[in-house]
XYZ file of C-alpha atoms in Angstrom:
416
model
C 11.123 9.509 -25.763
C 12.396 9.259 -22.196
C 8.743 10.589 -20.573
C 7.067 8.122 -18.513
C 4.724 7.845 -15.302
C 6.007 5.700 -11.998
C 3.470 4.764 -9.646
C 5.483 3.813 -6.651
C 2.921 2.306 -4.491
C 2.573 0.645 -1.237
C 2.018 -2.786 -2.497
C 2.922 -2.796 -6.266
C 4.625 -0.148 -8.066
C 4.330 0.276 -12.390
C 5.620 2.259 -14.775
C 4.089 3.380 -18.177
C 5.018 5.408 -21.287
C 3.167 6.586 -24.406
C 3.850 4.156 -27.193
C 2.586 3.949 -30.667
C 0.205 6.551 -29.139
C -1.063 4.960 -26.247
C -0.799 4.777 -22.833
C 0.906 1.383 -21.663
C 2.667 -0.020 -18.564
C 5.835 -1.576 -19.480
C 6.650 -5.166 -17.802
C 8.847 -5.320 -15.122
C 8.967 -8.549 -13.986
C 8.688 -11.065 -17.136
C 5.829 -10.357 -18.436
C 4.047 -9.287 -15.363
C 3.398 -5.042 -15.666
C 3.225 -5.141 -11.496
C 6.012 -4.987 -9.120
C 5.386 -5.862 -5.439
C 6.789 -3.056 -3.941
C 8.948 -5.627 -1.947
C 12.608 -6.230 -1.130
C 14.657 -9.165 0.612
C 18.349 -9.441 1.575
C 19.488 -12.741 1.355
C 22.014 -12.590 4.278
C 23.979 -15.937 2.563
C 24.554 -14.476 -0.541
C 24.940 -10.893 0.482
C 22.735 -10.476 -2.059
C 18.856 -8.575 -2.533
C 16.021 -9.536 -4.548
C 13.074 -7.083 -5.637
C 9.815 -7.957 -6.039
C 7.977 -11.325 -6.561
C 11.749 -12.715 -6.569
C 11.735 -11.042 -2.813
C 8.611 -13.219 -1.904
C 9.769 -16.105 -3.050
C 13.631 -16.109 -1.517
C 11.449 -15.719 1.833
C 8.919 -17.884 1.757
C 10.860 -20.250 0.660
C 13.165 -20.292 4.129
C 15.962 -18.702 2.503
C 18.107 -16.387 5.611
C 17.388 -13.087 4.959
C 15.395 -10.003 5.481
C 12.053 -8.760 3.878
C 10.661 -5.704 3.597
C 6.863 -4.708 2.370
C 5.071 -1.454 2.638
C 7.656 0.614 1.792
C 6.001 3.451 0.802
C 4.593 3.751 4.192
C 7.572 5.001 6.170
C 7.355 8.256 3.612
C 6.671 11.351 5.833
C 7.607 9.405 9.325
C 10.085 9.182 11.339
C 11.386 5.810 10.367
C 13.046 7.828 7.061
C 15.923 8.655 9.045
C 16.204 5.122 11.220
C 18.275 2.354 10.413
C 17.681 -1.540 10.668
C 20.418 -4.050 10.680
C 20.719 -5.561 7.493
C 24.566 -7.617 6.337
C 25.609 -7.061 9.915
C 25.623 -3.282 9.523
C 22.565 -0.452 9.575
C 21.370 1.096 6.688
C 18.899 3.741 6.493
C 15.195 3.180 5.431
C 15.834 6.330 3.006
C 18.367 4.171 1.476
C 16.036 0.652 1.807
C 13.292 2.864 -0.764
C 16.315 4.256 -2.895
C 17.846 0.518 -3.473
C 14.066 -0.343 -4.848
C 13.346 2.841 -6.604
C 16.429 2.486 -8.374
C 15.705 -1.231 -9.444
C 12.188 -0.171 -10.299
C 13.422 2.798 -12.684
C 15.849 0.236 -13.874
C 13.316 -2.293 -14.918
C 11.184 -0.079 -16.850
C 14.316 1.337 -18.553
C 15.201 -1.871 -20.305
C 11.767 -2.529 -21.259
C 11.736 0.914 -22.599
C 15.290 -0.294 -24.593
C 16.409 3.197 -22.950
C 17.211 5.988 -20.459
C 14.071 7.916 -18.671
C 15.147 11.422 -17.616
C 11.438 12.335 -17.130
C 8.307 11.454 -15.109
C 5.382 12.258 -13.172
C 5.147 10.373 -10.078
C 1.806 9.330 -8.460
C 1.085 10.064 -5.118
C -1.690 10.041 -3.032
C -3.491 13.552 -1.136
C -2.115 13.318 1.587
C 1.037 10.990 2.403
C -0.244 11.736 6.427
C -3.463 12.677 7.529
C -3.535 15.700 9.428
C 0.586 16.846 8.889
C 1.384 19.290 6.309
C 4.762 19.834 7.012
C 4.984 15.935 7.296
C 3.225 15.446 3.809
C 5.556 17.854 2.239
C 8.332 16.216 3.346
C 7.195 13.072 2.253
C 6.771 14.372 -1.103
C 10.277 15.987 -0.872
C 12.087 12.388 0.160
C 10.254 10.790 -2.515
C 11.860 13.539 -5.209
C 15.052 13.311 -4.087
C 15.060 9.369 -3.959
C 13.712 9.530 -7.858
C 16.587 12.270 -8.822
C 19.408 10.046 -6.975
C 18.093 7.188 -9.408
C 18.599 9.505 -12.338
C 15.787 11.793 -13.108
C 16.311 14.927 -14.631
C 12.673 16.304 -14.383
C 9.883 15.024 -12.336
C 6.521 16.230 -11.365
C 4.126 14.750 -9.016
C 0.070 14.324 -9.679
C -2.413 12.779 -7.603
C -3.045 9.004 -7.956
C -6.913 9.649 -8.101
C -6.369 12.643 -10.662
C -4.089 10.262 -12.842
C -6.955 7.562 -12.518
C -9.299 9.694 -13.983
C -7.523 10.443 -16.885
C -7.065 6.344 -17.432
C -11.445 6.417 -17.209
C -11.704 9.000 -19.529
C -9.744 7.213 -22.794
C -13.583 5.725 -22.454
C -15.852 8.340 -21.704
C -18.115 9.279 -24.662
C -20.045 12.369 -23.313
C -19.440 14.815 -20.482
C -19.755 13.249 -17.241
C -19.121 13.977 -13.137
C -17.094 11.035 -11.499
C -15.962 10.559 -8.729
C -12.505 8.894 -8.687
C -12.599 5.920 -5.823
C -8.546 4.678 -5.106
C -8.552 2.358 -2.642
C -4.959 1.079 -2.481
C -2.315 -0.226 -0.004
C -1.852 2.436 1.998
C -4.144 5.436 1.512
C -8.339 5.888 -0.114
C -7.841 8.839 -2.122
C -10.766 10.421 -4.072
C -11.132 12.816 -6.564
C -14.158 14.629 -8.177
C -13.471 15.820 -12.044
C -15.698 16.396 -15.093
C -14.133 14.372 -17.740
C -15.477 14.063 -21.578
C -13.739 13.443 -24.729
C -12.892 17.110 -25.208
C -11.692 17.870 -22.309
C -9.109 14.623 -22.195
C -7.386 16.944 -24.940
C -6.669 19.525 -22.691
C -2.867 20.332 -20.580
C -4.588 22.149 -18.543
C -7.500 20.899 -16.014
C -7.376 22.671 -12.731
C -10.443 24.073 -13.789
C -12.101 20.798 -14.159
C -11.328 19.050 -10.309
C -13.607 19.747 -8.153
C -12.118 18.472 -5.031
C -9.756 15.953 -3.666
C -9.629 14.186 -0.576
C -8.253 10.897 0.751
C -7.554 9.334 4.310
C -4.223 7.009 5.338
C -6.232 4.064 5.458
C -5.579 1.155 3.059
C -5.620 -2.366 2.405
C -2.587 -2.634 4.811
C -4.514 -1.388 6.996
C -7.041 -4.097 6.490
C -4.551 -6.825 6.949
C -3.676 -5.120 10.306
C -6.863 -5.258 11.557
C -8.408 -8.307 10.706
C -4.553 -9.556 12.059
C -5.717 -7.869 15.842
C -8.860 -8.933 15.764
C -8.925 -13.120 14.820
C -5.241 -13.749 14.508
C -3.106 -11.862 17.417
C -5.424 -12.830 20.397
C -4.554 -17.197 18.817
C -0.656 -15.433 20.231
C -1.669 -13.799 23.816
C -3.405 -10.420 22.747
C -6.138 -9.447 25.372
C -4.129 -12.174 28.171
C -3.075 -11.487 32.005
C -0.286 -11.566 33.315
C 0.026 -14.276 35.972
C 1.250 -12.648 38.935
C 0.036 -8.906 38.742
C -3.192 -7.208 36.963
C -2.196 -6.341 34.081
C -2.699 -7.096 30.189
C 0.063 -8.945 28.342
C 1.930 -6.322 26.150
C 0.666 -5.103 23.070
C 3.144 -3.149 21.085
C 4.086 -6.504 19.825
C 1.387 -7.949 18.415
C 0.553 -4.263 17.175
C 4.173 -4.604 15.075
C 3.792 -8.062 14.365
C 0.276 -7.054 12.326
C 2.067 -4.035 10.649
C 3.571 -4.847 7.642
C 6.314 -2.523 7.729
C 7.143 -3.071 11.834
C 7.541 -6.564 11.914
C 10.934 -6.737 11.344
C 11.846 -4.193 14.592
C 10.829 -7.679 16.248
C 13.787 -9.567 15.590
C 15.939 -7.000 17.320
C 18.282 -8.684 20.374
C 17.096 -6.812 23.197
C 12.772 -7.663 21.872
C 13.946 -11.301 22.292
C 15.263 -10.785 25.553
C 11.752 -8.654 26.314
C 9.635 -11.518 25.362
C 11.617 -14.617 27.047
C 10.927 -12.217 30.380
C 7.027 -11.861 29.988
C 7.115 -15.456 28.705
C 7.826 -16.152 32.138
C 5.001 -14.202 33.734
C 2.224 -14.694 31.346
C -0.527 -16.689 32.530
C -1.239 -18.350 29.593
C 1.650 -19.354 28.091
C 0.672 -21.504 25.378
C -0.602 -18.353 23.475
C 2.450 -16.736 24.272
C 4.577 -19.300 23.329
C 3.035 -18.905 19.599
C 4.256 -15.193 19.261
C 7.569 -16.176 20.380
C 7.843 -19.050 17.714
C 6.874 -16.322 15.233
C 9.679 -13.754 16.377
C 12.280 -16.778 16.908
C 11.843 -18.448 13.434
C 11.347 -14.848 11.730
C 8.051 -15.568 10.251
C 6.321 -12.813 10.519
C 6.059 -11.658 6.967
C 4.824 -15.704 6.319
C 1.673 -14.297 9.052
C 0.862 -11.228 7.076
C 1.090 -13.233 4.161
C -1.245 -15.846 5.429
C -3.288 -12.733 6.627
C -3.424 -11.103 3.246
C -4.549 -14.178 1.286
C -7.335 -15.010 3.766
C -8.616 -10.977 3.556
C -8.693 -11.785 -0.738
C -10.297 -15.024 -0.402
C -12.282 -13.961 2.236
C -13.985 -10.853 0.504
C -13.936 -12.846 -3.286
C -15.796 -16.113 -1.665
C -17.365 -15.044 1.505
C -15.510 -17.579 3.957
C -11.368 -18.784 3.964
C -9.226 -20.878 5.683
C -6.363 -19.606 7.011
C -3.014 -21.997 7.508
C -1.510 -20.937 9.912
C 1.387 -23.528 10.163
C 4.069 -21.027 11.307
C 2.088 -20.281 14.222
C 1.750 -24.127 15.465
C 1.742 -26.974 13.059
C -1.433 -27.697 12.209
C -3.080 -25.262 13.153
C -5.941 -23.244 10.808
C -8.536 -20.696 11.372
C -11.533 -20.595 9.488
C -12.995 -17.242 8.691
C -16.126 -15.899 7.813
C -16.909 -12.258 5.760
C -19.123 -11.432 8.786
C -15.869 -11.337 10.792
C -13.986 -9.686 8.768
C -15.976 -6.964 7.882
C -16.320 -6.475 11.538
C -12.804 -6.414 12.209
C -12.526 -3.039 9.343
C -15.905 -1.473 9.680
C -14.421 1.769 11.596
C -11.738 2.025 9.533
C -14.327 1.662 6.043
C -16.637 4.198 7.856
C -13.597 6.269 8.002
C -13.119 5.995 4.231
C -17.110 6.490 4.218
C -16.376 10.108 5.903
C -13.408 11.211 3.848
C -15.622 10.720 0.467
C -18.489 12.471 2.263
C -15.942 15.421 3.000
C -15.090 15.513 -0.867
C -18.950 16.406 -1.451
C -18.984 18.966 1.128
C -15.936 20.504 -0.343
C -17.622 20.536 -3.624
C -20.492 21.729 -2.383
C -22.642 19.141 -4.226
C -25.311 16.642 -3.611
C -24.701 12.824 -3.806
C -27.271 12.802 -6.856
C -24.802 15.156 -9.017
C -22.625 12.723 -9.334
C -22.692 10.258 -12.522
C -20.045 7.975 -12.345
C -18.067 5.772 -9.111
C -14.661 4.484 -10.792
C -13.283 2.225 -8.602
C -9.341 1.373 -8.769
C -6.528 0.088 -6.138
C -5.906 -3.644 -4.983
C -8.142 -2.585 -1.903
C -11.534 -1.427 -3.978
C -12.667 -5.064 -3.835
C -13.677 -4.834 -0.604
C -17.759 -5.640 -0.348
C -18.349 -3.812 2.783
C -16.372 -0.334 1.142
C -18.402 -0.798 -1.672
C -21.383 -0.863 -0.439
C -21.027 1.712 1.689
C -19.951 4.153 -0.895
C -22.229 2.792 -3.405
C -24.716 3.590 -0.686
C -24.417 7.725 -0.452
C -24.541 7.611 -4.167
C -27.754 5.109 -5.391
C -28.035 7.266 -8.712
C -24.774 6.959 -9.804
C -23.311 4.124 -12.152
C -20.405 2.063 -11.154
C -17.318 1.449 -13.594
C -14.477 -1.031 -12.942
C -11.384 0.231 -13.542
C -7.616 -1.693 -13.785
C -7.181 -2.139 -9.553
C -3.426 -2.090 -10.002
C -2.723 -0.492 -13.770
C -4.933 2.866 -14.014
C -3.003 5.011 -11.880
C 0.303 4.009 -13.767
C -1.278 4.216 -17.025
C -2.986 7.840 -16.386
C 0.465 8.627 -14.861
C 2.135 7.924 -18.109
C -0.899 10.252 -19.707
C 0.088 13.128 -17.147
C 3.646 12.656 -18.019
C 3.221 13.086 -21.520
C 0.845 16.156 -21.400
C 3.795 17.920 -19.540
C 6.573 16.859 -21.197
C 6.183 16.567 -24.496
């Protein structure tokens, strides 16, 4: 069989197949069945590493170049840009081909073979608001997944391909609403599963609606980044000599996973030793150029991301924030952080609402909330959402395996 479902995903990508039967994701790094969707040229070597590989080469001071988030540039301008990597530019299109490639690669020699076809997962809409731009999001994607070799492909909703992982479990006929909160996007989907309806190739007839918004766990990291960690740099300062705020578009791309790296450009150096200069509290300021100079912005978001995890799984974290200024921590409470994303969650809150309306259903029809994605973890999303539905049961699903291992379901309903 050469069928199997890719879940290319903001943060961590999988791959699974049908084997002996069943749905499984195939390892693709050792043993581990995630990827972090994340690449780093090692500028010594002239060499790249994919991954947790990619992590590690750049945390651990090696000179080089990371990238995270690359799903996100799908359906933007930035497709067609270039960034300076080996001394020469190369295309962002390219950047997602080189780990699409390695990613189809991985799962090939766990597989002990070539994969001609797949369904690839994506989410409702790639951007909010942009047909034409979604479309051609989904068209980029194809064509990068063709250039790495596949014959056939077919695309399915993450959501959609969740609820086909939920209902391998589902004993009677239920209504659930699919809850994906991932890296990059909240994607929902209402569907009647039961176990005679999982044998079906065909279930238009059985969704409902779908509906989603471009906000993510990304987007999480950005914001708690603007709010508790950017102003520690200069955000919300003066400048000394006129009235006037201190630029933001930096600290904006320094909290955006996939921006920070248009920081370490020549002529933003140059930009920031000028404002240094004018700032009127230059301490602050001084941090954020630190940060650009010594490249360690992904080290931030890092920092940033761990302290949102611990944060929301023990209600208070410490963040080290050595690459800022030696010694130098924040302490943060849940209180804060859920301040920092409550318009974004409420959002999310209005996007599930607009599912319902599409429906045209009550709250109380629903029976079951699966929650999936690295992102559904999130108290404050949960118990907002939990909330507008106080009838309906909550299931746990895999946060980063059932939209890979429903994709590999979709993938062999169609193929096979």
């Amino acid at each position: 069989m050469a069928i199997c479902g890719i879940d290319f995903g903001t943060s961590n990508s999988t791959a699974g197949m049908i084997l002996d039967g069943k749905p499984q994701l195939l390892p693709l790094e050792g043993d581990k069945t995630t990827l972090p969707s994340a690449l780093f040229y090692d500028f010594e070597e002239e060499t790249q590493h994919v991954g947790r590989a990619a992590v590690a080469a750049y945390v651990s001071g090696a000179e080089g170049r990371l990238l995270r988030s690359l799903k996100s540039v799908l359906g933007t301008s930035l497709m067609d840009a270039t960034t300076e990597i080996f001394n020469r530019p190369i295309a962002f299109r390219q950047i997602l081909a080189t780990f699409f490639g390695d990613l189809k690669q991985r799962a090939e020699q766990a597989h002990g073979g070539p994969l001609t076809q797949a369904v690839l997962g994506r989410p409702v809409h790639f951007v909010d608001d942009d047909v034409a731009a979604d479309r051609l999001a989904q068209q980029s994607l194809a064509e990068i997944a063709q250039a790495a070799g596949f014959r056939e492909i077919a695309f399915q909703y993450e959501p959609i391909a969740a609820a086909f992982d939920y209902e391998q479990q589902v004993v009677r006929e239920e209504l659930a609403l699919i809850i994906d909160i991932g890296g990059g996007t909240s994607d929902f989907s209402l569907i009647r599963l039961s176990p005679e309806r999982h044998q079906r190739a065909d279930r238009r007839d059985d969704i409902l609606a779908n509906g989603g918004v471009h906000i993510g766990g990304t987007d999480f990291d950005r914001l708690l980044s603007l709010a508790e960690i950017m102003p520690l740099l200069g955000l919300g300062g003066r400048m000394a000599d006129k009235d006037a705020p201190v630029p933001s578009t930096y600290y904006h791309q320094l909290a955006t996973w996939h921006t920070i790296n248009f920081l370490y450009e020549r002529k933003v150096k140059r930009e920031l030793a000028d404002v240094l200069g004018e700032v009127a509290d230059r301490g602050r300021f001084q941090r954020l150029v630190r940060v650009v100079e010594e490249r360690a912005g992904h080290l931030l978001a890092i920092a940033v991301e761990r302290g949102k995890i611990e944060v929301c799984d023990a209600g208070a974290a410490s963040l080290a924030l050595d690459m800022v200024e030696d010694g130098l921590t924040l302490p943060l409470t849940l209180a804060q952080f859920e301040q920092s994303v409550s318009a974004a969650i409420s959002r999310v809150d209005e996007a599930v609402n607009e599912v319902l309306v599409r429906a045209g259903l009550a709250p109380q029809a629903v029976d079951t909330l699966f929650f999936t994605g690295g992102a559904s973890g999130v108290p404050l999303l949960r118990q907002t959402v939990l909330a507008r539905f106080p009838e309906a049961r909550a299931v746990e699903g895999d946060r980063f395996g059932s939209v890979g291992t429903g994709l590999a379901i979709a993938a062999d309903r169609l193929f096979r």
